[in-house]
Coordinates of C-alpha atoms and ligand atoms in Angstrom, one line a residue:
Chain D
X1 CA 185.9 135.3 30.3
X2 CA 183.8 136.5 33.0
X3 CA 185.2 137.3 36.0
X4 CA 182.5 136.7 37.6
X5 CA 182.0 132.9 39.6
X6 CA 180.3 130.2 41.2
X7 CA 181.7 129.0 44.6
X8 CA 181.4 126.2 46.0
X9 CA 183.5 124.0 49.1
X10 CA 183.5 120.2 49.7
X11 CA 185.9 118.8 52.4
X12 CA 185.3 115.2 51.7
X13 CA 184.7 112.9 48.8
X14 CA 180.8 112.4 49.6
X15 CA 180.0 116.3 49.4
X16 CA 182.3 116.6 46.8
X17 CA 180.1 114.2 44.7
X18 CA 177.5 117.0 45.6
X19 CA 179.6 119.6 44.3
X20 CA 179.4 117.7 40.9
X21 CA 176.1 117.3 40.4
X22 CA 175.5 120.9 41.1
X23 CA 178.3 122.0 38.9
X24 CA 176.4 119.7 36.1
X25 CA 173.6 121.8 37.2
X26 CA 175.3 124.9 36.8
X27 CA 176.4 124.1 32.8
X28 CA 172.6 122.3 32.4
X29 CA 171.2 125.9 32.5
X30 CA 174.5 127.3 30.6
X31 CA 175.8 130.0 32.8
X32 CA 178.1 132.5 31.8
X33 CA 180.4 132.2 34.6
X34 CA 182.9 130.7 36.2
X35 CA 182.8 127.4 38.3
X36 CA 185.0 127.5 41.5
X37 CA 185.1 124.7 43.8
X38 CA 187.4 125.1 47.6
X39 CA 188.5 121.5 48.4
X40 CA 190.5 120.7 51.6
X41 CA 193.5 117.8 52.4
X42 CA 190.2 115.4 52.5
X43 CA 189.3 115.4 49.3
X44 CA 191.2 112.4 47.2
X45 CA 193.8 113.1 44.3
X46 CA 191.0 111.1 42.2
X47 CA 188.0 113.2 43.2
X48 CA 190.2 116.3 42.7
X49 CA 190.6 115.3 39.2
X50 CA 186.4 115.0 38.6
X51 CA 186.7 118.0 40.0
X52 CA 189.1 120.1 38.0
X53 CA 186.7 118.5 34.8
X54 CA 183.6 120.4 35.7
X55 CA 185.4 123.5 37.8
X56 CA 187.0 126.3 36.4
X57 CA 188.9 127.0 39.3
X58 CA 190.0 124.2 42.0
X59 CA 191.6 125.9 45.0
X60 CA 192.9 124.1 47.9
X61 CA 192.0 126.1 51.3
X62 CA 193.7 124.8 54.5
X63 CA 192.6 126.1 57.8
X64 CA 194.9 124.8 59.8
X65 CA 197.8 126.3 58.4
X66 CA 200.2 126.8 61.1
X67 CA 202.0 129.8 59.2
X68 CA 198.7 131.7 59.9
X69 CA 198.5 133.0 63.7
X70 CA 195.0 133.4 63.6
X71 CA 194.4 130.1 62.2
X72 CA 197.2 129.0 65.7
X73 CA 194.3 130.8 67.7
X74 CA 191.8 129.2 65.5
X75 CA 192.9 126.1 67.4
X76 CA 191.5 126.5 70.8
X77 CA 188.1 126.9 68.7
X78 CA 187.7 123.8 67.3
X79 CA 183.9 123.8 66.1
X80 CA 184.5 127.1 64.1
X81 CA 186.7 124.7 61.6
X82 CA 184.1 124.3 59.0
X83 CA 183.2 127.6 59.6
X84 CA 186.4 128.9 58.6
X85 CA 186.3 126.9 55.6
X86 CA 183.7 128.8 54.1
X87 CA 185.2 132.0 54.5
X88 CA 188.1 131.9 52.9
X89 CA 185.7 132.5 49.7
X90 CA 186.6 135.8 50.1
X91 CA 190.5 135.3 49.3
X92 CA 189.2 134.4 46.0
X93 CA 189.9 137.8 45.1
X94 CA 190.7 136.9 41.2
X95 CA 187.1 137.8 40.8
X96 CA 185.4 140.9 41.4
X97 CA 182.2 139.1 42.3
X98 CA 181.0 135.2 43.5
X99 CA 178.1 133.4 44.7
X100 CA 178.6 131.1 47.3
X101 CA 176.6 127.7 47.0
X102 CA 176.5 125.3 49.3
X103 CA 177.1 121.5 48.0
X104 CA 173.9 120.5 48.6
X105 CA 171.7 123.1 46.6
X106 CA 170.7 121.7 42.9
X107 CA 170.4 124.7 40.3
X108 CA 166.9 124.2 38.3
X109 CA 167.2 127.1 35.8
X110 CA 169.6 130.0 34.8
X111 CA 170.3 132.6 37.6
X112 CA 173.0 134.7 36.2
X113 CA 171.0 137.7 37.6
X114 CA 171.8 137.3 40.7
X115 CA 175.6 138.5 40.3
X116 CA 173.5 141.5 39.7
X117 CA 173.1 141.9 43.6
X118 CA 175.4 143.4 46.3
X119 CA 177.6 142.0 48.8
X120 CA 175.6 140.5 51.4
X121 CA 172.3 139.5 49.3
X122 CA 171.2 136.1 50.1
X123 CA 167.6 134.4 50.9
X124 CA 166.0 134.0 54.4
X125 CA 166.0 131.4 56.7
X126 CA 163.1 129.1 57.3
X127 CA 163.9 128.8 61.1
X128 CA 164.3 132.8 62.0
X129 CA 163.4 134.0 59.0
X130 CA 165.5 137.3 60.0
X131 CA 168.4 135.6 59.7
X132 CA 169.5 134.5 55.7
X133 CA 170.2 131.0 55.2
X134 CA 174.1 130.6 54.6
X135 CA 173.5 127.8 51.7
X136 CA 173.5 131.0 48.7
X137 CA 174.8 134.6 49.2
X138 CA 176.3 137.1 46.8
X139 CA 179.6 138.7 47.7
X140 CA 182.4 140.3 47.0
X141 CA 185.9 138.6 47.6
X142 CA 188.1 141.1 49.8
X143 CA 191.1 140.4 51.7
X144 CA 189.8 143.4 54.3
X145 CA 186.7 141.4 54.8
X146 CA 188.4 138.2 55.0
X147 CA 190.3 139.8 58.0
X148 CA 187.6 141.6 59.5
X149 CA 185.9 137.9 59.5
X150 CA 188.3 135.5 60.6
X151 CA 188.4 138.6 63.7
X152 CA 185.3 138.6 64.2
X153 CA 184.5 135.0 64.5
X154 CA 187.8 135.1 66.7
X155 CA 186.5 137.7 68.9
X156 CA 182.7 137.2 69.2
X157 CA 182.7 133.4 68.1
X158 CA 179.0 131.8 66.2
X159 CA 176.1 131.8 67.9
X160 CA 175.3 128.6 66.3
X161 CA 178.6 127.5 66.1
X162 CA 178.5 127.7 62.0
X163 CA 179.0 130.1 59.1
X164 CA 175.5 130.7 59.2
X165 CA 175.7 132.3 62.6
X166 CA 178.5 134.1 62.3
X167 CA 177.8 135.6 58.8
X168 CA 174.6 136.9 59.8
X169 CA 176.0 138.7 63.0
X170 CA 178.7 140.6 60.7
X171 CA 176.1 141.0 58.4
X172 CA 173.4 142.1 60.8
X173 CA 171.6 144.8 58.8
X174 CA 170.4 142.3 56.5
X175 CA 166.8 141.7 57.9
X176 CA 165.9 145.6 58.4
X177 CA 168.5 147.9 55.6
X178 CA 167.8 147.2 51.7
X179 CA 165.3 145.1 50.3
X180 CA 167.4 144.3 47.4
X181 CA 169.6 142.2 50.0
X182 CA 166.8 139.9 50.3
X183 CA 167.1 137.6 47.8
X184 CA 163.5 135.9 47.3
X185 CA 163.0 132.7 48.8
X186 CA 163.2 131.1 44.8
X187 CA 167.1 131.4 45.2
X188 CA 167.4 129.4 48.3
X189 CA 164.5 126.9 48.3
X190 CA 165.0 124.9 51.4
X191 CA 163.2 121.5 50.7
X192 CA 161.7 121.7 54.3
X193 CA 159.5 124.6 53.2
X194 CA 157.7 121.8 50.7
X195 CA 155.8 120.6 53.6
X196 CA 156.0 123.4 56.2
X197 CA 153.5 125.5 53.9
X198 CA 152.5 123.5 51.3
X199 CA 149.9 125.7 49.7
X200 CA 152.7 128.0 49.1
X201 CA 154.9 125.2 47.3
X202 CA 151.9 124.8 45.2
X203 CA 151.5 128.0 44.4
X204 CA 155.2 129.2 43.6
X205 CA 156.9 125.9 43.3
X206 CA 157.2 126.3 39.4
X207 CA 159.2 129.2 40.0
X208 CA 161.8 127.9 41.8
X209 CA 165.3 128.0 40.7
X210 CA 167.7 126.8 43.3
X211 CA 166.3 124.2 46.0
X212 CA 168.3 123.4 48.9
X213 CA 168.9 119.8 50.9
X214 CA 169.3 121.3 54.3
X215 CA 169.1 119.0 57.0
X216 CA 170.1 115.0 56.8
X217 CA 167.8 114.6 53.7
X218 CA 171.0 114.8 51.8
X219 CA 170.4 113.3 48.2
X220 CA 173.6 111.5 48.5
X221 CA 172.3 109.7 51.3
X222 CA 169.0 108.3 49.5
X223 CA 168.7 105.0 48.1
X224 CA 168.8 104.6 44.8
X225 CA 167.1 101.8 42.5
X226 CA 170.2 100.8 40.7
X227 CA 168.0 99.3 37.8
X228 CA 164.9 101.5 37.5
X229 CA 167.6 104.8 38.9
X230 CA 164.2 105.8 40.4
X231 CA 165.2 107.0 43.9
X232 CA 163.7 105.8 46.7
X233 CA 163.7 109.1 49.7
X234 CA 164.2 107.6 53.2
X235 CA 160.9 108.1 55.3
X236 CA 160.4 111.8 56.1
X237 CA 161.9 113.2 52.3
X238 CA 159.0 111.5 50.6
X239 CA 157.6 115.1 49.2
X240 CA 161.2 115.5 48.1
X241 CA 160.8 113.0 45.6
X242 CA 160.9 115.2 42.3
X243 CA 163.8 117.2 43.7
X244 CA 165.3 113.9 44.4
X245 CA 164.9 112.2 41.1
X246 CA 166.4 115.1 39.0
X247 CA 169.4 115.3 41.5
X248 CA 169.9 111.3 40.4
X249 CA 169.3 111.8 37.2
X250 CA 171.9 114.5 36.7
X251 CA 174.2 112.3 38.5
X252 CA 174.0 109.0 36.8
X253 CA 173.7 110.7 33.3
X254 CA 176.4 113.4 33.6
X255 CA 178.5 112.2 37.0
X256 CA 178.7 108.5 37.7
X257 CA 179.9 107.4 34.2
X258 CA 183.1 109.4 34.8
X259 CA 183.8 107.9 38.3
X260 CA 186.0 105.0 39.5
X261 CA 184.0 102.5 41.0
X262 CA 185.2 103.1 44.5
X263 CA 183.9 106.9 44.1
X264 CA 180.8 105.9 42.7
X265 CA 180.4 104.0 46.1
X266 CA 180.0 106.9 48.2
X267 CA 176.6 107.5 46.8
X268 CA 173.6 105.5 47.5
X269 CA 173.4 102.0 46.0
X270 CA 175.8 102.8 42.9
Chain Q
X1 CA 141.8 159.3 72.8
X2 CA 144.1 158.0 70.1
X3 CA 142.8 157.1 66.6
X4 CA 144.9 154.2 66.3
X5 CA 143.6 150.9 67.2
X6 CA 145.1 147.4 67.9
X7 CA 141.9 144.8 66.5
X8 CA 141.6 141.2 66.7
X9 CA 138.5 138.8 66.1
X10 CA 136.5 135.9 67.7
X11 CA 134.2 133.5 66.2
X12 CA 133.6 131.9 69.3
X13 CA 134.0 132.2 73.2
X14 CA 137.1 129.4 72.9
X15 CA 138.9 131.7 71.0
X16 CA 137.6 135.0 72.6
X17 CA 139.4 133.7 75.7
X18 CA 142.4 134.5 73.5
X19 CA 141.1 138.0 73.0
X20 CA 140.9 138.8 76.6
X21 CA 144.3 137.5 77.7
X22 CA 145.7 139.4 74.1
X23 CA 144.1 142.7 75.4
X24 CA 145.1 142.5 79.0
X25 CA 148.5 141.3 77.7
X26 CA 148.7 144.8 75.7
X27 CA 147.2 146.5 79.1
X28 CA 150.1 145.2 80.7
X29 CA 152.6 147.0 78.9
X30 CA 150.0 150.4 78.6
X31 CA 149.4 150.8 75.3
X32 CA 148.2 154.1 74.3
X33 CA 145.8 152.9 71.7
X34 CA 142.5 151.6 71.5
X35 CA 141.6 147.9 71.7
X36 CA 139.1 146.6 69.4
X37 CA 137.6 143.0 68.7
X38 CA 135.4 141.8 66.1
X39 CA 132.9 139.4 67.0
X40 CA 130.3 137.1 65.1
X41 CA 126.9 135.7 66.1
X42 CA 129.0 132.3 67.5
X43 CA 130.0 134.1 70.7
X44 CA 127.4 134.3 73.5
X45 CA 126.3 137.2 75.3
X46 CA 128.6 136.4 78.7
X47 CA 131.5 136.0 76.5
X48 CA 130.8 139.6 75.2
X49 CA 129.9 141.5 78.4
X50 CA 133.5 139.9 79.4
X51 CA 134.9 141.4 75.9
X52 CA 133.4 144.5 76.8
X53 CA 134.8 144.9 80.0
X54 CA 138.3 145.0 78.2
X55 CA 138.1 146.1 74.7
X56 CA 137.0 149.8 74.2
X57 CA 135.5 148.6 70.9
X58 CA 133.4 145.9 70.5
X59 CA 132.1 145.0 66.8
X60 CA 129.7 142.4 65.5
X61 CA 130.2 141.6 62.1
X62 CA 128.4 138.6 59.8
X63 CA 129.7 137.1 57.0
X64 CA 126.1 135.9 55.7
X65 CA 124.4 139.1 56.0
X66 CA 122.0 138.2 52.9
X67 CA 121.6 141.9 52.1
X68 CA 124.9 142.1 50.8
X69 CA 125.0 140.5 47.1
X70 CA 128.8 139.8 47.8
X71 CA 128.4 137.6 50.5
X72 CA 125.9 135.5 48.8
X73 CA 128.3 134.8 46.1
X74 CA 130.1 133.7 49.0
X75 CA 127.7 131.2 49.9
X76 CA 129.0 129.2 47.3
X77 CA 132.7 129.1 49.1
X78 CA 132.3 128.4 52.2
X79 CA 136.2 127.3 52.4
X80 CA 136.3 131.2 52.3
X81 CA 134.4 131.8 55.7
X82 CA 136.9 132.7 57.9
X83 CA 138.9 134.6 55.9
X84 CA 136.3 137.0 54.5
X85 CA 135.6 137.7 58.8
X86 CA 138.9 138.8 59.1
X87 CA 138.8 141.3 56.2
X88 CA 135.8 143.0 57.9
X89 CA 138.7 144.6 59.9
X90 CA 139.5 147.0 56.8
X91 CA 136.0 148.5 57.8
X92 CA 136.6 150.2 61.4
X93 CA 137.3 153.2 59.5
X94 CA 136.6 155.0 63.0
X95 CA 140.8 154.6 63.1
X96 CA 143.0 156.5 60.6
X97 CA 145.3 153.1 61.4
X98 CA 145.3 149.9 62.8
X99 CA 147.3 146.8 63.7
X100 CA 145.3 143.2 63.0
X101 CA 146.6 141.0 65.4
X102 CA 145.3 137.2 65.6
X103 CA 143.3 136.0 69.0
X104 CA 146.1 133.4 70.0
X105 CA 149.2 136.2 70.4
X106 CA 150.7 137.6 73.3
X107 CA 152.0 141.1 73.7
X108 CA 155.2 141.0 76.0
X109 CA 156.6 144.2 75.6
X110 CA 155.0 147.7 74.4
X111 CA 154.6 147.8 70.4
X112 CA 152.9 151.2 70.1
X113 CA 155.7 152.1 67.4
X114 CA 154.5 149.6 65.1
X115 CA 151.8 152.4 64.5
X116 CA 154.5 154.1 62.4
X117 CA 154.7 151.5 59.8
X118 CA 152.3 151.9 56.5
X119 CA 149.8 149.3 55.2
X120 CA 150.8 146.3 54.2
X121 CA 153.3 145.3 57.2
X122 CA 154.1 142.1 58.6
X123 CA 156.5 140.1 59.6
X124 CA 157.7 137.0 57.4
X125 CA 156.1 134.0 57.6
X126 CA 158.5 130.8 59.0
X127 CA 156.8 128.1 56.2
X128 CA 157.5 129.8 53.1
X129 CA 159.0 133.2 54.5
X130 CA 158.4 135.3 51.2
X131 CA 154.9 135.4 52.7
X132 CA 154.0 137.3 55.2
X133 CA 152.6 136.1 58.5
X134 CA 148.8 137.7 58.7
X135 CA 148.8 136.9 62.9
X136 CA 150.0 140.5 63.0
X137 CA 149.7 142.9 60.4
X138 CA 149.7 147.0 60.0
X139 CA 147.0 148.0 58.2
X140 CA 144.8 151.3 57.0
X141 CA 141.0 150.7 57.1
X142 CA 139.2 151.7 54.3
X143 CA 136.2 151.2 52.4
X144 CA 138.1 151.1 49.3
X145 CA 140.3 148.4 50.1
X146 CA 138.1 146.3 51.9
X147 CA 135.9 146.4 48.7
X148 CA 138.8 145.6 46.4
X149 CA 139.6 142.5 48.9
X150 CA 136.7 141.2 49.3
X151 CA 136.2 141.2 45.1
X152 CA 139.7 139.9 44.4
X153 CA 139.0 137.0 47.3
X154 CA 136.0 136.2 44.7
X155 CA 137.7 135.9 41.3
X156 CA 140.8 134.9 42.7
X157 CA 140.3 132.4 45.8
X158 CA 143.0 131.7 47.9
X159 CA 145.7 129.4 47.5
X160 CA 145.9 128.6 50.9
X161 CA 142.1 128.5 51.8
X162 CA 142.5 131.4 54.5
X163 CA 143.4 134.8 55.1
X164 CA 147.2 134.9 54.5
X165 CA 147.2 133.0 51.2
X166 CA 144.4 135.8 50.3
X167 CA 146.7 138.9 51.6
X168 CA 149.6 138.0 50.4
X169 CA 148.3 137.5 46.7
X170 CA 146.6 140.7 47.2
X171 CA 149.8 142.9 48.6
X172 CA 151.9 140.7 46.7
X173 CA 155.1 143.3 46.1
X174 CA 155.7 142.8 50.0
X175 CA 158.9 140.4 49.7
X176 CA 160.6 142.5 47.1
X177 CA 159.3 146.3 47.3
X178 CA 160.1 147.9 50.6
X179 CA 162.1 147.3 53.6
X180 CA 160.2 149.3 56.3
X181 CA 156.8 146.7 55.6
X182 CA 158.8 144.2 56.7
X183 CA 158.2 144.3 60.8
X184 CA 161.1 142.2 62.3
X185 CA 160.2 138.8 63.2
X186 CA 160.3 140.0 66.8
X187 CA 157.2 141.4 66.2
X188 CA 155.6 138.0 65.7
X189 CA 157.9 134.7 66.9
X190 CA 155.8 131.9 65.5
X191 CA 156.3 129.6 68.6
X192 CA 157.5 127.3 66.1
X193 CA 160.6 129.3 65.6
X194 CA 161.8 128.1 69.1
X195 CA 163.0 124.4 67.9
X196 CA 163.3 125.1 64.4
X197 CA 166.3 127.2 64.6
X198 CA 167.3 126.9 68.5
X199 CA 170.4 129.2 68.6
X200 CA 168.6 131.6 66.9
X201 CA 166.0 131.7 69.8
X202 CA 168.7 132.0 72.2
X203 CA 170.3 134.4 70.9
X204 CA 167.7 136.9 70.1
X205 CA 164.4 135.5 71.9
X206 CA 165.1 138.0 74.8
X207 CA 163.8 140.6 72.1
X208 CA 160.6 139.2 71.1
X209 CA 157.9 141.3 72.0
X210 CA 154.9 139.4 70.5
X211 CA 154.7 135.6 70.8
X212 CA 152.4 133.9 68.1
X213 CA 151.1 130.5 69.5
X214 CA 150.4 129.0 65.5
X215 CA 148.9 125.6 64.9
X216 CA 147.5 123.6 67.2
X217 CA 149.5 124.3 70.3
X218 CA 147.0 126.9 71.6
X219 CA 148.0 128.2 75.4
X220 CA 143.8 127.6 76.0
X221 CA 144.3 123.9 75.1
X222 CA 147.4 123.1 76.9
X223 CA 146.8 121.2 80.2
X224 CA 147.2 123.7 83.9
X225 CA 147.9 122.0 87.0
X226 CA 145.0 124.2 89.0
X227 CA 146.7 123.6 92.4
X228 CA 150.4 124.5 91.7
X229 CA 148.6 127.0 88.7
X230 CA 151.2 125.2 86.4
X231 CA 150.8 124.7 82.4
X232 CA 152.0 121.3 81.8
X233 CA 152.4 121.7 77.5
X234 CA 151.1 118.4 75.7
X235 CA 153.9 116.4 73.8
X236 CA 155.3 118.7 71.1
X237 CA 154.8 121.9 72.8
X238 CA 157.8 121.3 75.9
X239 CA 159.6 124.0 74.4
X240 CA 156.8 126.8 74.9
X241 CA 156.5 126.2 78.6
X242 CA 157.7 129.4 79.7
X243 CA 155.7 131.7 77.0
X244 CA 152.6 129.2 77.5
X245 CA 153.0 130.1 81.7
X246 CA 152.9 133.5 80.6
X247 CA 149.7 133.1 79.6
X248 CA 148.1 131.2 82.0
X249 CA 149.5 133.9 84.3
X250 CA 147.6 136.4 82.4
X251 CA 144.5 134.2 82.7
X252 CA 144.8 133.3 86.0
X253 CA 145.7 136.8 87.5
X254 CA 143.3 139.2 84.9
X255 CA 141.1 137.1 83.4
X256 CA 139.6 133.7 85.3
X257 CA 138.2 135.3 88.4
X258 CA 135.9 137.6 86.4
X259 CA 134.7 134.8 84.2
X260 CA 131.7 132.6 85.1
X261 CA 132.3 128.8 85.5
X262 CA 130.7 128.4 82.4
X263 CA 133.0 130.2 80.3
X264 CA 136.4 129.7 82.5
X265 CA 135.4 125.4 81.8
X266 CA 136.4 126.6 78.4
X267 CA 140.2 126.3 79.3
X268 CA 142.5 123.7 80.4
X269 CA 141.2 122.0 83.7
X270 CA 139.5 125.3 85.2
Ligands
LIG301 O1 181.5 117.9 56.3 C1 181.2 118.9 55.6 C2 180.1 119.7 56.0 C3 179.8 120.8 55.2 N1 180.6 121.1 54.1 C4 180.3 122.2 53.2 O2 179.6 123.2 54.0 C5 178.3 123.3 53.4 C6 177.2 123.5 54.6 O3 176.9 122.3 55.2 P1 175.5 121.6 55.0 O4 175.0 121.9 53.6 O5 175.7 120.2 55.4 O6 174.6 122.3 56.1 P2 173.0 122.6 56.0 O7 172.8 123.4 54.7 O8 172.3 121.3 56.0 O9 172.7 123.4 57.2 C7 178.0 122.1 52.6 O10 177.0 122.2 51.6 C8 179.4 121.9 52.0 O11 179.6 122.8 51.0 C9 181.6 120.2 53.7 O12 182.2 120.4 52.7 N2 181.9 119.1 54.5
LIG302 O1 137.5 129.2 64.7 C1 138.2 130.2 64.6 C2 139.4 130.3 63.9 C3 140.1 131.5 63.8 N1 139.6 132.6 64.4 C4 140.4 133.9 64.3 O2 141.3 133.8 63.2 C5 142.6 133.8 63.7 C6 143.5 132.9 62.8 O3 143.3 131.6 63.1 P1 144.4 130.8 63.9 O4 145.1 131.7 64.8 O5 143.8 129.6 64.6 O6 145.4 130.3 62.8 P2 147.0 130.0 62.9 O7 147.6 131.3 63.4 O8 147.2 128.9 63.8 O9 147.4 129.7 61.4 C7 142.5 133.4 65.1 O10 143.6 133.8 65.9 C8 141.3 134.1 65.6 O11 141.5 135.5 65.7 C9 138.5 132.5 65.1 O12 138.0 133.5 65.7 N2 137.8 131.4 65.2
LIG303 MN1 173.5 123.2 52.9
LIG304 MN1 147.2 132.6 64.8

């Protein structure tokens, strides 16, 4: 087996239902690798066990673990928690090299290749675009980083309060040292840039292999036609709407069937 | 005198008030290269006797000369007007180098090292940011190239109608080849940038050293108070107040008192 993976964290039930669709998403396009998904205490005993069906690897992270002193200091910093989260990806040192996906990206066709990058290789933002967008990096797990992280964050704190923020000032050669650290913008797809510059959506839309749900325009969150399963986006994520559908499709077809009723619930109309 | 060259264009004297407060912005932090600004038939002879005063090169070009068999095939895409303008810039082959740099920027602090960059540079573009911005662009005039443009603009259009779609099919190995043709975004902070991604802003806005008004927020368009000399930005544009002051400054101090009241009636309320 590879030991190479897929990472993932959900610290609820509703992004965990995002973790399954893009886990579905992940086998659609038959990867080679390994599925790992980070849950916290939040995530039910039921949803753990949809989980472990589609995951390779299920690991529980905890970031308030009082046995940790630097997760004790961690607690005069509250809005670093999610941020924390993240990082423990790199104690998944059982492989020698993981991409990180956030929950809500959608995988549209096979990017293996990618493992083929360095530690940190990831896409750039659409707000600064010298910063990289957190939502899909390549890296390498390592106990040393994981330390020289947690002590950076400790020391120097986010400066905007998430991973993102924090990752790109420990990574901050990323916009100016080696252009094969720029992963193009294909990988990490934000579905803002649809309608920001829509000429170039046209243009390299079809090329596209991992789109992104930043922003509130979760697809969890849209409402769903329960009869037609067409999806409905809520006003603003109208030129979302193909992204949209496949999301729902995936889930109804290869997610909801395998759900209690009460999970199914936590998405849309189902 | 330096053989380097910083060049923008004008169509008209709305935007040629750009021009002058772009050049006296770049006065302001002495610049050791030469200013020059392309002009077309649209801007009046006041307008250029102002230009003159500033610029040390002043150039008429005209996308429907008839002589030129090119640019009658051009007749027959007109969407392509602008754009082709623009590309005349490859011809001021008086400079060994040159940096394009669109009539609605501001220079805050010295650039002169951007002259050490190679052809194509620019800084990404905040839609879709594996595209390059062309508001500010190194660039190596040339014959050659502005022949080979100008023939690829005519098989292959545009995708986005203008210039940048145009450039960036054209120098299209800029997001994956080399490092060093990516100028940091500091060199040109779409004014959009400032909402879009606001910690970002805050934390490295005090860097930015050329501001890129994009859109329709235009400093010449935004409302001055002419007693207290204060911009008052239109709904949207709250967040530019202190770059859009900046500019009004420039005006104010530099340019409006050599302007008649012809030309000055041009902006805001003056
Ligand atoms: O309450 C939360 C918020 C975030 N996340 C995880 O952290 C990632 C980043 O958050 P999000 O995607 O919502 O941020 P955005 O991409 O919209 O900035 C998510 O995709 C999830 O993997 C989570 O598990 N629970
Ligand atoms: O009617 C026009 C439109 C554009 N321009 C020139 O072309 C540049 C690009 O247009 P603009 O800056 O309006 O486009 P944006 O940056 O908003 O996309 C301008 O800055 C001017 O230098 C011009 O001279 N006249
Ligand atoms: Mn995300
Ligand atoms: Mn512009």
């Amino acid at each position: 087996m590879s030991d190479y993976s897929w990472v993932t964290l959900a610290t609820n039930d509703t992004y965990s239902l995002g973790a399954l669709v893009l886990a579905r998403s992940l086998r659609r396009v038959s990867t080679n690798h390994n599925l790992t998904v980070m849950v916290t205490p939040g995530v039910s005993a039921a949803m753990r066990a949809q989980l472990a069906s589609v995951f390779n690897v299920l690991e529980e992270v905890n970031i308030l673990d009082s046995k940790d002193e630097k997760n004790l200091a961690l607690l005069t910093r509250p809005e670093l928690g999610i941020t924390f989260t993240k990082l423990h990806c790199w104690r998944l040192t059982q492989f020698s090299k993981c991409v990180f996906l956030d929950a809500d990206v959608m995988v549209l066709k096979n990017c293996d290749e990618l493992f083929d990058r360095e530690e940190l290789s990831a896409a750039p933002d659409v707000g600064w675009p010298d910063c990289f967008n957190s939502g899909v990096f390549v890296y390498r797990p390592s106990i040393e980083t994981y330390n020289a992280l947690i002590n950076f964050a400790l020391s120097q704190g986010s400066f905007d309060g998430g991973d993102q923020g924090l990752l790109n000032q420990f990574f901050s050669d990323w916009a100016t040292k080696d252009i094969s650290r720029h992963l193009p913008f294909i990988y990490n797809m934000c579905s803002s840039a649809t309608y920001s510059y829509l000429p170039a959506f046209k243009q390299f839309g079809q090329n596209v292999k991992i789109v992104h749900f930043i922003g509130t325009a979760k697809p969890w969150l849209q409402y769903l036609d329960s009869e037609s399963r067409h999806v409905k986006p809520s006003p603003g994520s109208e030129h979302l709407q193909g992204f949209l559908q496949l999301w729902w499709d995936i889930f109804c077809n290869d997610v909801h069937s395998t759900l209690s009723s009460e999970m199914a619930g936590l998405a849309g109309a189902l």
